[in-house]
Amino acid sequence: MAAALERVGSGFSDNPALDILRQRFGERATSGQAICDQHGRGEGWYPSAPPDLVVFAETTEDVAEVVRICAEHKVPVVPFGTGTSLEGHVAALKGGVSLDLSGMNKLLEVNAEDLDCRVQAGVTRKQLNEDLRDTGLFFPIDPGANASLGGMASTRASGTNAVRYGTMRENVMGLTVVTADGRIIKTGGRARKSAAGYDLTRLFVGAEGTLGVITEVQLRLYGIPESIRSAVCQFPDLESAVNTVILTIQLGIPVARIELLDEVQMDACIRYSKLENFEPKVTLFFEFHGTEASTQEQAQQVQELSAEHGGSAFQYAATQEERTTLWEARHNAFYAACAAVPGKKGMATDACVPISKLADCILDTKRDIQDSGLYAPIVGHVGDGNYHLCLMFDPDDQEELGRAKALVERMNHRAISYGGTCTGEHGIGYGKMHFLTAEHGDAVAVMRQVKKALDPDNIMNPGKILSL
Amino acid sequence: MAAALERVGSGFSDNPALDILRQRFGERATSGQAICDQHGRGEGWYPSAPPDLVVFAETTEDVAEVVRICAEHKVPVVPFGTGTSLEGHVAALKGGVSLDLSGMNKLLEVNAEDLDCRVQAGVTRKQLNEDLRDTGLFFPIDPGANASLGGMASTRASGTNAVRYGTMRENVMGLTVVTADGRIIKTGGRARKSAAGYDLTRLFVGAEGTLGVITEVQLRLYGIPESIRSAVCQFPDLESAVNTVILTIQLGIPVARIELLDEVQMDACIRYSKLENFEPKVTLFFEFHGTEASTQEQAQQVQELSAEHGGSAFQYAATQEERTTLWEARHNAFYAACAAVPGKKGMATDACVPISKLADCILDTKRDIQDSGLYAPIVGHVGDGNYHLCLMFDPDDQEELGRAKALVERMNHRAISYGGTCTGEHGIGYGKMHFLTAEHGDAVAVMRQVKKALDPDNIMNPGKILSL
């Protein structure tokens, strides 16, 4: 892993493109060390790989201009949203320009009648839902962090609602993209479906900025359900909880959220988020969306399944406030794990498997954790077969780091061997490129052909997803 | 349009690849005129552009071998499933080899616990649902024709259930593909979601065989709902029916099907499918899927909306047989239109717009039909904003053909101007390439870069989607 942090060559600090950009963007272009350091790291455990320059874009045209200048001088461009990704996506491995889109934070249009909207790439998911409040609509995709929509599109993010509403793959209708030569294109459209040509939207979604820079995102929205019921159920052990999940999905009960926290994670969350009336036991958080009658019916069906597996009586969140507390606690699970063992760093994992393999995978992983002696709470969007460890390790202890990496290796190869993936929602970045090959084999060569065609000089976020 | 039917060059009948293929495949390779003619046309109005040779593949390895031989000699390869596409997709515009996959008709695996399966590309949608009958599962995507799953993936097909279950875009989890150089790759996987690398699955879905040949398809399945209610409602006019649809979608009522037939189409269907108890009036066909309680609630909500717009009382299909009759009639709408005016040919159209524009688009189109003097029933998957004309014309009457084409032009440009698409589910083929440019502008250049990277010699279904 260390090799990835050594710059190939000497960076681009002397490249004439930097002065051109400084002249053009004035105070919006900076090489200040603190800002460059901050732009060279996400929330993952990787050390910072700072860019030579950070440019703060305000418009799609700004982005196109930066990319054209960089393209002319073959300088790398690394898009930056909120810096909350977990696999080193924003690291400027070869130096170059970090293109900060956080100032592109306008909600450009809301088509309430069509349940869609268009945002600039720097709009965050929380801002979007605040801006939508008066429309009766919401956008459901909710990764743990308050990420930007451009970043969420680029990593094909999801979160707790994906079991019902899908991921960014299903919810991005179209994009404005600046290509590697600085052209501005629009992909997709506002119709619910289209068979018109190659699906460029879904090619750029999940491409992690390696094929172009996403500057605007057209999103599907949903009406806020007439009835929302949140409930919590605690289980005697992991197997019972996971089997409840598997049956719920197999029976097609349209749950909106079904989240697992193991007893270690629950303990951390109770303390970090000051949750009351819960025990540090394996726990499922549920949410049901629909009409009054249908959420009641769904909750009853799932409660029966839970009871058959030894689950406690459902504890319902009676008020909006209680519901918010509950889901905030869930979203802060990673931070809760970090707080539980101060001084350590968190290595996130992100396996996702077919639902029938979920119990085997999680139980085997639990045994691996116990064997490793590491602190590693389990949390998961289990309705999708997706689960995470927050693997805590001491960054100064190479032996412990080695144990953590070995655990991640076993977990990801297990998921892949069961027909699953090494990443359900975080992306590949530069930390998981060898898993990508294990997972997709010869198809990676086709990905490489696409990359070379769209970015022949390899200036778009080089060193991520694919080695060229 | 005529120009497209003139071969560029003299075809490939003397190319040594053909003899190599004949030697290798024996009786499974033929240049018989009837078979070649049949393989050069779909169900659209375009005349046949026959290949020089038809090869009947039985395995993915067969396909890879054919493609490798053709690649070596730069001979075009045109994949062929059931020949039911509508935009000339199977026409061998430059000659070459038609690769018939209809013999690849095995259901390879069903993972009932995970709600997925894997099929060879030649399996048809009806065969799949028959094979699944004992599992309690079904595959919802249902274009009018009994198409093959490989063809449906290649055209990003959908049908009547898409409003609830999505299209092939959402329901293909992974593919086996033979690339233009004859390699076999696997894309996607069996996990519900993945952020691992470029989304090659969705790049090949909808690529109409221009980037490679799909030989196997991994599909999402669904449990057959506990309760299915089908109902029919007749309206005084188009506007009332369409406004009922718009409100149903905007309110988020999870209808499984919501299909529009105008009075002309309804008249044709009543006669063709011997429907009883219906009048030749604007009609909506509904279907509701869920638990007993939820389908009752949905039907009641929609019935109230319909009544507010002057709709008749719901006529429910009381038995499975009645339901089948109803939906068979809907699926046979195109054939019913053809039967209504014997001797004419049908030109299918396929606009799709944001739901708020649906009433305007359909009413404007209705006026255009009246002005044109043509027989053109309207039918639509209106929950998705998708509607079709079955435009009937005399193929020997150039003036009538001209009027038909002018009507299609207006309809598609109108849809595009409203943020919609020239094709919701049929694809571009070679008939709609100029609309693709109108719709996607500079993004078409990026599509072309992808095509050139993956098929540099332009042997994969050349002349479709993109001109190179």
PDB file of N, CA, C and O in Angstrom, chain B residues 260-280:
ATOM      1  N   LEU B 260     -52.573   2.536 -21.630  1.00  0.00           N
ATOM      2  CA  LEU B 260     -53.574   3.318 -22.357  1.00  0.00           C
ATOM      3  C   LEU B 260     -53.805   2.736 -23.745  1.00  0.00           C
ATOM      4  O   LEU B 260     -52.844   2.390 -24.445  1.00  0.00           O
ATOM      5  N   LEU B 261     -55.062   2.638 -24.160  1.00  0.00           N
ATOM      6  CA  LEU B 261     -55.395   2.336 -25.549  1.00  0.00           C
ATOM      7  C   LEU B 261     -56.405   3.392 -25.983  1.00  0.00           C
ATOM      8  O   LEU B 261     -57.416   3.591 -25.301  1.00  0.00           O
ATOM      9  N   ASP B 262     -56.134   4.077 -27.082  1.00  0.00           N
ATOM     10  CA  ASP B 262     -57.119   5.070 -27.516  1.00  0.00           C
ATOM     11  C   ASP B 262     -58.297   4.352 -28.191  1.00  0.00           C
ATOM     12  O   ASP B 262     -58.314   3.122 -28.320  1.00  0.00           O
ATOM     13  N   GLU B 263     -59.308   5.116 -28.594  1.00  0.00           N
ATOM     14  CA  GLU B 263     -60.538   4.491 -29.078  1.00  0.00           C
ATOM     15  C   GLU B 263     -60.300   3.698 -30.362  1.00  0.00           C
ATOM     16  O   GLU B 263     -60.956   2.680 -30.606  1.00  0.00           O
ATOM     17  N   VAL B 264     -59.317   4.131 -31.146  1.00  0.00           N
ATOM     18  CA  VAL B 264     -59.017   3.430 -32.396  1.00  0.00           C
ATOM     19  C   VAL B 264     -58.349   2.077 -32.094  1.00  0.00           C
ATOM     20  O   VAL B 264     -58.712   1.031 -32.646  1.00  0.00           O
ATOM     21  N   GLN B 265     -57.379   2.110 -31.175  1.00  0.00           N
ATOM     22  CA  GLN B 265     -56.695   0.871 -30.789  1.00  0.00           C
ATOM     23  C   GLN B 265     -57.679  -0.079 -30.092  1.00  0.00           C
ATOM     24  O   GLN B 265     -57.656  -1.287 -30.320  1.00  0.00           O
ATOM     25  N   MET B 266     -58.532   0.467 -29.255  1.00  0.00           N
ATOM     26  CA  MET B 266     -59.475  -0.372 -28.514  1.00  0.00           C
ATOM     27  C   MET B 266     -60.421  -1.077 -29.496  1.00  0.00           C
ATOM     28  O   MET B 266     -60.718  -2.264 -29.340  1.00  0.00           O
ATOM     29  N   ASP B 267     -60.852  -0.335 -30.494  1.00  0.00           N
ATOM     30  CA  ASP B 267     -61.718  -0.915 -31.528  1.00  0.00           C
ATOM     31  C   ASP B 267     -61.013  -2.084 -32.218  1.00  0.00           C
ATOM     32  O   ASP B 267     -61.587  -3.164 -32.387  1.00  0.00           O
ATOM     33  N   ALA B 268     -59.728  -1.871 -32.563  1.00  0.00           N
ATOM     34  CA  ALA B 268     -58.970  -2.939 -33.230  1.00  0.00           C
ATOM     35  C   ALA B 268     -58.802  -4.151 -32.313  1.00  0.00           C
ATOM     36  O   ALA B 268     -58.933  -5.301 -32.743  1.00  0.00           O
ATOM     37  N   CYS B 269     -58.518  -3.899 -31.047  1.00  0.00           N
ATOM     38  CA  CYS B 269     -58.297  -5.001 -30.097  1.00  0.00           C
ATOM     39  C   CYS B 269     -59.581  -5.778 -29.813  1.00  0.00           C
ATOM     40  O   CYS B 269     -59.557  -7.003 -29.678  1.00  0.00           O
ATOM     41  N   ILE B 270     -60.698  -5.060 -29.706  1.00  0.00           N
ATOM     42  CA  ILE B 270     -61.972  -5.733 -29.450  1.00  0.00           C
ATOM     43  C   ILE B 270     -62.236  -6.741 -30.568  1.00  0.00           C
ATOM     44  O   ILE B 270     -62.622  -7.883 -30.320  1.00  0.00           O
ATOM     45  N   ARG B 271     -61.956  -6.304 -31.811  1.00  0.00           N
ATOM     46  CA  ARG B 271     -62.224  -7.197 -32.942  1.00  0.00           C
ATOM     47  C   ARG B 271     -61.176  -8.299 -33.052  1.00  0.00           C
ATOM     48  O   ARG B 271     -61.515  -9.469 -33.214  1.00  0.00           O
ATOM     49  N   TYR B 272     -59.892  -7.943 -32.900  1.00  0.00           N
ATOM     50  CA  TYR B 272     -58.820  -8.921 -33.102  1.00  0.00           C
ATOM     51  C   TYR B 272     -58.815  -9.967 -32.007  1.00  0.00           C
ATOM     52  O   TYR B 272     -58.652 -11.160 -32.252  1.00  0.00           O
ATOM     53  N   SER B 273     -59.009  -9.529 -30.755  1.00  0.00           N
ATOM     54  CA  SER B 273     -58.889 -10.443 -29.614  1.00  0.00           C
ATOM     55  C   SER B 273     -60.250 -10.850 -29.062  1.00  0.00           C
ATOM     56  O   SER B 273     -60.343 -11.476 -28.005  1.00  0.00           O
ATOM     57  N   LYS B 274     -61.327 -10.479 -29.798  1.00  0.00           N
ATOM     58  CA  LYS B 274     -62.679 -10.854 -29.402  1.00  0.00           C
ATOM     59  C   LYS B 274     -62.973 -10.516 -27.944  1.00  0.00           C
ATOM     60  O   LYS B 274     -63.442 -11.348 -27.158  1.00  0.00           O
ATOM     61  N   LEU B 275     -62.638  -9.287 -27.561  1.00  0.00           N
ATOM     62  CA  LEU B 275     -62.934  -8.831 -26.201  1.00  0.00           C
ATOM     63  C   LEU B 275     -64.429  -8.557 -26.076  1.00  0.00           C
ATOM     64  O   LEU B 275     -65.032  -7.980 -26.984  1.00  0.00           O
ATOM     65  N   GLU B 276     -65.004  -8.971 -24.983  1.00  0.00           N
ATOM     66  CA  GLU B 276     -66.436  -8.734 -24.762  1.00  0.00           C
ATOM     67  C   GLU B 276     -66.642  -7.665 -23.695  1.00  0.00           C
ATOM     68  O   GLU B 276     -65.801  -7.460 -22.848  1.00  0.00           O
ATOM     69  N   ASN B 277     -67.786  -7.020 -23.787  1.00  0.00           N
ATOM     70  CA  ASN B 277     -68.207  -6.050 -22.767  1.00  0.00           C
ATOM     71  C   ASN B 277     -67.411  -4.753 -22.757  1.00  0.00           C
ATOM     72  O   ASN B 277     -67.398  -4.052 -21.750  1.00  0.00           O
ATOM     73  N   PHE B 278     -66.675  -4.482 -23.832  1.00  0.00           N
ATOM     74  CA  PHE B 278     -65.982  -3.198 -23.882  1.00  0.00           C
ATOM     75  C   PHE B 278     -66.442  -2.402 -25.088  1.00  0.00           C
ATOM     76  O   PHE B 278     -66.829  -2.964 -26.115  1.00  0.00           O
ATOM     77  N   GLU B 279     -66.374  -1.076 -24.938  1.00  0.00           N
ATOM     78  CA  GLU B 279     -66.706  -0.195 -26.051  1.00  0.00           C
ATOM     79  C   GLU B 279     -65.432   0.343 -26.681  1.00  0.00           C
ATOM     80  O   GLU B 279     -64.398   0.414 -26.018  1.00  0.00           O
ATOM     81  N   PRO B 280     -65.507   0.735 -27.937  1.00  0.00           N
ATOM     82  CA  PRO B 280     -64.331   1.349 -28.570  1.00  0.00           C
ATOM     83  C   PRO B 280     -64.135   2.783 -28.082  1.00  0.00           C
ATOM     84  O   PRO B 280     -64.367   3.735 -28.812  1.00  0.00           O
TER      85      PRO B 280
END
